[in-house]
């Protein structure tokens, strides 16, 4: 793993996230379709959902601002612009932008991504940013990997195709995870990577097919503006803190 200076892209991504969050708070008109959600488990979706004919089944279309909670089994977002995001059992993921460079918030658990044309897509947690490593926003490169967030804030990042850049939220230290490598990082002042196996970053719990048959998808109705603002309150505070640290 090699360390590299990478301040401007982080600042740009975070400021973009801030203004997009403001747009989300303005109402449902700021929400855009992201992809079709395929689920094999007990899955909840918070926010706006519309149903669409997908193959021979009717599946929900998810939008920016949605929070997907997988309690058992797994869910997969088939992105409208190509690629997939797989959300594992006991995991939660929020969608913050509808096209590449994508922005996803991993609240906990594990997620796997397959992005054939990435322009610098970002997954972030309370302590870390994980970004696909592209030269500029004009480049489109394929990336594939997995991210796991433990309850204590430790992240496990595995790159199966393409390099990944991991940084702290305060933008003080960063490192590169090369193609084929896996690392674990604890939320400490010093960004010290620990070598990991690829399976360490995979799903913590995979439901068996016989169990999946009994599981269901539940949808939360679109929340009114006031409720949405309260729900975004934590994200606002986190983004404001990170943007102020990254830009000053």
mmCIF file of C-alpha atoms in Angstrom:
data_model
loop_
_atom_site.group_PDB
_atom_site.id
_atom_site.type_symbol
_atom_site.label_atom_id
_atom_site.label_comp_id
_atom_site.label_asym_id
_atom_site.label_seq_id
_atom_site.Cartn_x
_atom_site.Cartn_y
_atom_site.Cartn_z
ATOM 1 C CA UNK A 1 0.000 0.000 0.000
ATOM 2 C CA UNK A 2 1.360 3.422 -0.857
ATOM 3 C CA UNK A 3 0.474 6.763 0.691
ATOM 4 C CA UNK A 4 -0.453 9.671 -1.532
ATOM 5 C CA UNK A 5 -1.573 13.293 -1.240
ATOM 6 C CA UNK A 6 -5.174 13.642 -2.331
ATOM 7 C CA UNK A 7 -6.912 16.676 -0.870
ATOM 8 C CA UNK A 8 -8.801 18.396 -3.655
ATOM 9 C CA UNK A 9 -10.864 15.396 -4.816
ATOM 10 C CA UNK A 10 -12.008 14.742 -1.242
ATOM 11 C CA UNK A 11 -13.018 18.373 -0.765
ATOM 12 C CA UNK A 12 -14.890 18.405 -4.057
ATOM 13 C CA UNK A 13 -16.699 15.172 -3.266
ATOM 14 C CA UNK A 14 -17.715 16.333 0.211
ATOM 15 C CA UNK A 15 -18.882 19.761 -0.877
ATOM 16 C CA UNK A 16 -20.915 18.046 -3.608
ATOM 17 C CA UNK A 17 -22.410 15.779 -0.950
ATOM 18 C CA UNK A 18 -23.347 18.813 1.172
ATOM 19 C CA UNK A 19 -25.213 20.585 -1.603
ATOM 20 C CA UNK A 20 -26.892 17.385 -2.686
ATOM 21 C CA UNK A 21 -28.075 16.836 0.896
ATOM 22 C CA UNK A 22 -29.538 20.339 0.828
ATOM 23 C CA UNK A 23 -31.366 19.425 -2.367
ATOM 24 C CA UNK A 24 -32.684 16.256 -0.711
ATOM 25 C CA UNK A 25 -34.143 18.339 2.112
ATOM 26 C CA UNK A 26 -36.061 20.494 -0.364
ATOM 27 C CA UNK A 27 -38.505 17.671 -1.069
ATOM 28 C CA UNK A 28 -39.256 14.714 -3.282
ATOM 29 C CA UNK A 29 -38.514 16.679 -6.479
ATOM 30 C CA UNK A 30 -34.792 16.423 -5.638
ATOM 31 C CA UNK A 31 -34.858 12.613 -5.683
ATOM 32 C CA UNK A 32 -33.672 10.738 -8.768
ATOM 33 C CA UNK A 33 -33.899 7.061 -9.731
ATOM 34 C CA UNK A 34 -30.753 5.049 -9.095
ATOM 35 C CA UNK A 35 -31.554 1.438 -9.919
ATOM 36 C CA UNK A 36 -33.736 -1.629 -9.422
ATOM 37 C CA UNK A 37 -33.574 -3.358 -6.053
ATOM 38 C CA UNK A 38 -33.488 -7.152 -6.120
ATOM 39 C CA UNK A 39 -33.858 -8.733 -2.699
ATOM 40 C CA UNK A 40 -33.609 -12.233 -1.289
ATOM 41 C CA UNK A 41 -34.304 -11.557 2.338
ATOM 42 C CA UNK A 42 -35.984 -9.433 4.967
ATOM 43 C CA UNK A 43 -35.246 -5.991 3.591
ATOM 44 C CA UNK A 44 -36.599 -2.539 4.470
ATOM 45 C CA UNK A 45 -36.405 0.529 2.230
ATOM 46 C CA UNK A 46 -36.869 3.992 3.704
ATOM 47 C CA UNK A 47 -37.864 6.816 1.347
ATOM 48 C CA UNK A 48 -39.405 7.026 -2.093
ATOM 49 C CA UNK A 49 -39.977 3.762 -3.947
ATOM 50 C CA UNK A 50 -41.691 3.052 -7.262
ATOM 51 C CA UNK A 51 -42.372 -0.345 -8.770
ATOM 52 C CA UNK A 52 -41.160 -1.249 -12.234
ATOM 53 C CA UNK A 53 -41.362 -4.298 -14.489
ATOM 54 C CA UNK A 54 -37.958 -5.972 -14.355
ATOM 55 C CA UNK A 55 -37.606 -9.194 -16.346
ATOM 56 C CA UNK A 56 -40.722 -11.231 -15.459
ATOM 57 C CA UNK A 57 -41.017 -9.780 -11.962
ATOM 58 C CA UNK A 58 -42.122 -6.427 -10.552
ATOM 59 C CA UNK A 59 -39.299 -4.952 -8.480
ATOM 60 C CA UNK A 60 -38.908 -1.637 -6.623
ATOM 61 C CA UNK A 61 -36.988 1.260 -8.153
ATOM 62 C CA UNK A 62 -34.873 2.990 -5.508
ATOM 63 C CA UNK A 63 -33.977 6.700 -5.468
ATOM 64 C CA UNK A 64 -31.420 9.058 -4.019
ATOM 65 C CA UNK A 65 -32.051 9.518 -0.325
ATOM 66 C CA UNK A 66 -33.190 5.913 0.170
ATOM 67 C CA UNK A 67 -31.837 3.936 3.094
ATOM 68 C CA UNK A 68 -31.745 0.192 2.515
ATOM 69 C CA UNK A 69 -31.699 -2.044 5.589
ATOM 70 C CA UNK A 70 -30.998 -5.756 5.130
ATOM 71 C CA UNK A 71 -31.768 -7.756 8.259
ATOM 72 C CA UNK A 72 -31.572 -11.214 6.695
ATOM 73 C CA UNK A 73 -30.539 -12.500 3.280
ATOM 74 C CA UNK A 74 -29.172 -9.852 0.905
ATOM 75 C CA UNK A 75 -30.180 -7.163 -1.549
ATOM 76 C CA UNK A 76 -28.664 -5.974 -4.796
ATOM 77 C CA UNK A 77 -29.061 -2.664 -6.591
ATOM 78 C CA UNK A 78 -28.812 -2.997 -10.359
ATOM 79 C CA UNK A 79 -27.703 0.508 -11.263
ATOM 80 C CA UNK A 80 -29.507 2.089 -14.199
ATOM 81 C CA UNK A 81 -26.197 3.283 -15.657
ATOM 82 C CA UNK A 82 -24.492 -0.087 -15.257
ATOM 83 C CA UNK A 83 -22.977 -1.991 -12.377
ATOM 84 C CA UNK A 84 -24.255 -3.461 -9.127
ATOM 85 C CA UNK A 85 -24.123 -2.798 -5.394
ATOM 86 C CA UNK A 86 -24.723 -5.856 -3.218
ATOM 87 C CA UNK A 87 -25.788 -5.247 0.393
ATOM 88 C CA UNK A 88 -25.186 -8.119 2.766
ATOM 89 C CA UNK A 89 -27.165 -9.408 5.718
ATOM 90 C CA UNK A 90 -27.181 -7.182 8.828
ATOM 91 C CA UNK A 91 -26.152 -4.167 6.758
ATOM 92 C CA UNK A 92 -27.452 -0.661 6.066
ATOM 93 C CA UNK A 93 -26.624 1.564 3.081
ATOM 94 C CA UNK A 94 -27.889 4.995 1.993
ATOM 95 C CA UNK A 95 -27.807 6.283 -1.598
ATOM 96 C CA UNK A 96 -26.635 9.878 -1.907
ATOM 97 C CA UNK A 97 -26.161 10.352 -5.675
ATOM 98 C CA UNK A 98 -27.738 8.777 -8.735
ATOM 99 C CA UNK A 99 -24.805 8.579 -11.153
ATOM 100 C CA UNK A 100 -21.047 8.271 -11.186
ATOM 101 C CA UNK A 101 -19.295 9.595 -9.228
ATOM 102 C CA UNK A 102 -21.697 7.829 -6.881
ATOM 103 C CA UNK A 103 -21.861 8.585 -3.168
ATOM 104 C CA UNK A 104 -22.939 5.870 -0.724
ATOM 105 C CA UNK A 105 -23.110 5.992 3.068
ATOM 106 C CA UNK A 106 -22.394 2.648 4.742
ATOM 107 C CA UNK A 107 -24.014 2.759 8.187
ATOM 108 C CA UNK A 108 -22.858 -0.739 9.125
ATOM 109 C CA UNK A 109 -22.295 -4.235 7.801
ATOM 110 C CA UNK A 110 -20.898 -5.190 4.397
ATOM 111 C CA UNK A 111 -21.339 -4.138 0.787
ATOM 112 C CA UNK A 112 -19.795 -5.332 -2.480
ATOM 113 C CA UNK A 113 -19.556 -3.213 -5.617
ATOM 114 C CA UNK A 114 -19.027 -3.905 -9.301
ATOM 115 C CA UNK A 115 -18.718 -0.620 -11.205
ATOM 116 C CA UNK A 116 -17.743 -1.004 -14.874
ATOM 117 C CA UNK A 117 -17.438 2.740 -15.561
ATOM 118 C CA UNK A 118 -16.434 4.483 -12.359
ATOM 119 C CA UNK A 119 -15.501 8.170 -12.258
ATOM 120 C CA UNK A 120 -14.324 8.231 -8.652
ATOM 121 C CA UNK A 121 -17.218 6.704 -6.724
ATOM 122 C CA UNK A 122 -17.117 7.101 -2.936
ATOM 123 C CA UNK A 123 -18.304 5.033 0.024
ATOM 124 C CA UNK A 124 -18.060 6.747 3.374
ATOM 125 C CA UNK A 125 -18.546 5.853 7.020
ATOM 126 C CA UNK A 126 -18.425 7.925 10.187
ATOM 127 C CA UNK A 127 -14.608 7.792 10.110
ATOM 128 C CA UNK A 128 -13.415 6.896 6.601
ATOM 129 C CA UNK A 129 -13.793 7.618 2.898
ATOM 130 C CA UNK A 130 -13.207 4.840 0.350
ATOM 131 C CA UNK A 131 -12.909 6.057 -3.232
ATOM 132 C CA UNK A 132 -12.189 4.385 -6.549
ATOM 133 C CA UNK A 133 -8.834 5.591 -7.841
ATOM 134 C CA UNK A 134 -9.225 7.384 -11.151
ATOM 135 C CA UNK A 135 -6.981 10.037 -12.683
ATOM 136 C CA UNK A 136 -9.783 12.568 -13.170
ATOM 137 C CA UNK A 137 -13.559 12.813 -13.495
ATOM 138 C CA UNK A 138 -13.153 12.367 -17.271
ATOM 139 C CA UNK A 139 -11.724 8.863 -16.880
ATOM 140 C CA UNK A 140 -14.049 5.852 -16.705
ATOM 141 C CA UNK A 141 -12.447 2.726 -15.258
ATOM 142 C CA UNK A 142 -13.828 -0.617 -13.985
ATOM 143 C CA UNK A 143 -13.652 -1.357 -10.256
ATOM 144 C CA UNK A 144 -14.738 -4.259 -8.115
ATOM 145 C CA UNK A 145 -14.358 -4.773 -4.386
ATOM 146 C CA UNK A 146 -15.894 -5.177 -0.945
ATOM 147 C CA UNK A 147 -16.190 -3.015 2.173
ATOM 148 C CA UNK A 148 -17.111 -4.100 5.680
ATOM 149 C CA UNK A 149 -17.815 -1.787 8.631
ATOM 150 C CA UNK A 150 -17.597 -3.264 12.126
ATOM 151 C CA UNK A 151 -19.542 -1.882 15.110
ATOM 152 C CA UNK A 152 -16.379 -0.295 16.561
ATOM 153 C CA UNK A 153 -15.813 1.716 13.358
ATOM 154 C CA UNK A 154 -13.084 -0.538 11.928
ATOM 155 C CA UNK A 155 -13.307 -0.904 8.142
ATOM 156 C CA UNK A 156 -12.085 -3.748 5.989
ATOM 157 C CA UNK A 157 -11.458 -2.817 2.348
ATOM 158 C CA UNK A 158 -10.765 -5.368 -0.377
ATOM 159 C CA UNK A 159 -9.932 -4.471 -3.972
ATOM 160 C CA UNK A 160 -10.645 -7.160 -6.536
ATOM 161 C CA UNK A 161 -10.165 -4.906 -9.546
ATOM 162 C CA UNK A 162 -8.697 -1.412 -9.611
ATOM 163 C CA UNK A 163 -7.024 0.604 -6.863
ATOM 164 C CA UNK A 164 -8.910 2.210 -3.986
ATOM 165 C CA UNK A 165 -7.980 5.319 -1.994
ATOM 166 C CA UNK A 166 -8.853 5.280 1.701
ATOM 167 C CA UNK A 167 -8.702 8.440 3.801
ATOM 168 C CA UNK A 168 -9.800 9.618 7.199
ATOM 169 C CA UNK A 169 -12.791 11.937 7.403
ATOM 170 C CA UNK A 170 -10.525 14.750 8.635
ATOM 171 C CA UNK A 171 -8.471 14.388 5.426
ATOM 172 C CA UNK A 172 -5.202 14.230 7.377
ATOM 173 C CA UNK A 173 -3.924 10.870 6.141
ATOM 174 C CA UNK A 174 -4.592 8.609 3.177
ATOM 175 C CA UNK A 175 -3.385 5.375 1.632
ATOM 176 C CA UNK A 176 -3.857 3.414 -1.571
ATOM 177 C CA UNK A 177 -5.125 -0.169 -1.641
ATOM 178 C CA UNK A 178 -3.787 -1.663 -4.889
ATOM 179 C CA UNK A 179 -5.557 -4.117 -7.133
ATOM 180 C CA UNK A 180 -5.923 -7.468 -5.371
ATOM 181 C CA UNK A 181 -5.015 -6.240 -1.867
ATOM 182 C CA UNK A 182 -7.097 -6.106 1.344
ATOM 183 C CA UNK A 183 -6.583 -4.026 4.504
ATOM 184 C CA UNK A 184 -8.230 -3.340 7.848
ATOM 185 C CA UNK A 185 -8.225 0.151 9.363
ATOM 186 C CA UNK A 186 -9.195 1.202 12.866
ATOM 187 C CA UNK A 187 -10.593 4.678 13.631
ATOM 188 C CA UNK A 188 -7.391 5.905 15.286
ATOM 189 C CA UNK A 189 -5.470 9.172 14.959
ATOM 190 C CA UNK A 190 -2.781 7.409 12.919
ATOM 191 C CA UNK A 191 -3.931 5.691 9.741
ATOM 192 C CA UNK A 192 -2.163 2.344 10.171
ATOM 193 C CA UNK A 193 -3.287 -0.400 7.781
ATOM 194 C CA UNK A 194 -3.394 -4.017 8.900
ATOM 195 C CA UNK A 195 -3.080 -6.705 6.253
ATOM 196 C CA UNK A 196 -6.266 -8.721 5.764
ATOM 197 C CA UNK A 197 -7.584 -11.547 3.646
ATOM 198 C CA UNK A 198 -10.220 -10.830 1.019
ATOM 199 C CA UNK A 199 -12.733 -12.991 2.889
ATOM 200 C CA UNK A 200 -12.281 -10.793 5.978
ATOM 201 C CA UNK A 201 -14.078 -8.003 4.110
ATOM 202 C CA UNK A 202 -16.923 -10.179 2.843
ATOM 203 C CA UNK A 203 -20.441 -10.627 4.171
ATOM 204 C CA UNK A 204 -20.597 -11.421 7.869
ATOM 205 C CA UNK A 205 -23.669 -13.617 7.469
ATOM 206 C CA UNK A 206 -25.031 -15.227 4.325
ATOM 207 C CA UNK A 207 -28.575 -16.610 4.509
ATOM 208 C CA UNK A 208 -29.159 -20.088 3.158
ATOM 209 C CA UNK A 209 -31.673 -20.598 0.285
ATOM 210 C CA UNK A 210 -34.129 -22.496 2.527
ATOM 211 C CA UNK A 211 -34.168 -19.519 4.914
ATOM 212 C CA UNK A 212 -34.483 -16.930 2.158
ATOM 213 C CA UNK A 213 -37.809 -18.356 0.981
ATOM 214 C CA UNK A 214 -39.453 -17.181 4.202
ATOM 215 C CA UNK A 215 -38.089 -13.640 4.080
ATOM 216 C CA UNK A 216 -39.920 -10.546 2.861
ATOM 217 C CA UNK A 217 -39.339 -7.024 1.540
ATOM 218 C CA UNK A 218 -40.965 -4.179 3.456
ATOM 219 C CA UNK A 219 -41.202 -0.628 2.179
ATOM 220 C CA UNK A 220 -41.415 2.519 4.254
ATOM 221 C CA UNK A 221 -43.669 5.243 2.760
ATOM 222 C CA UNK A 222 -42.041 8.419 1.547
ATOM 223 C CA UNK A 223 -41.393 10.606 4.577
ATOM 224 C CA UNK A 224 -42.744 14.187 4.779
ATOM 225 C CA UNK A 225 -40.325 17.055 4.555
ATOM 226 C CA UNK A 226 -39.985 17.613 8.309
ATOM 227 C CA UNK A 227 -39.227 13.955 8.989
ATOM 228 C CA UNK A 228 -36.691 13.849 6.165
ATOM 229 C CA UNK A 229 -34.901 16.872 7.603
ATOM 230 C CA UNK A 230 -34.620 15.204 10.987
ATOM 231 C CA UNK A 231 -33.346 12.033 9.329
ATOM 232 C CA UNK A 232 -30.668 14.003 7.470
ATOM 233 C CA UNK A 233 -29.632 15.895 10.592
ATOM 234 C CA UNK A 234 -26.872 13.455 11.452
ATOM 235 C CA UNK A 235 -25.546 13.472 7.888
ATOM 236 C CA UNK A 236 -25.560 17.308 7.819
ATOM 237 C CA UNK A 237 -23.553 17.529 11.031
ATOM 238 C CA UNK A 238 -21.041 14.936 9.839
ATOM 239 C CA UNK A 239 -20.594 16.488 6.379
ATOM 240 C CA UNK A 240 -20.298 20.029 7.743
ATOM 241 C CA UNK A 241 -17.579 18.873 10.119
ATOM 242 C CA UNK A 242 -15.656 17.019 7.412
ATOM 243 C CA UNK A 243 -16.000 19.766 4.796
ATOM 244 C CA UNK A 244 -14.799 22.431 7.214
ATOM 245 C CA UNK A 245 -11.768 20.338 8.147
ATOM 246 C CA UNK A 246 -10.993 19.420 4.550
ATOM 247 C CA UNK A 247 -11.293 22.876 3.013
ATOM 248 C CA UNK A 248 -9.698 25.115 5.665
#
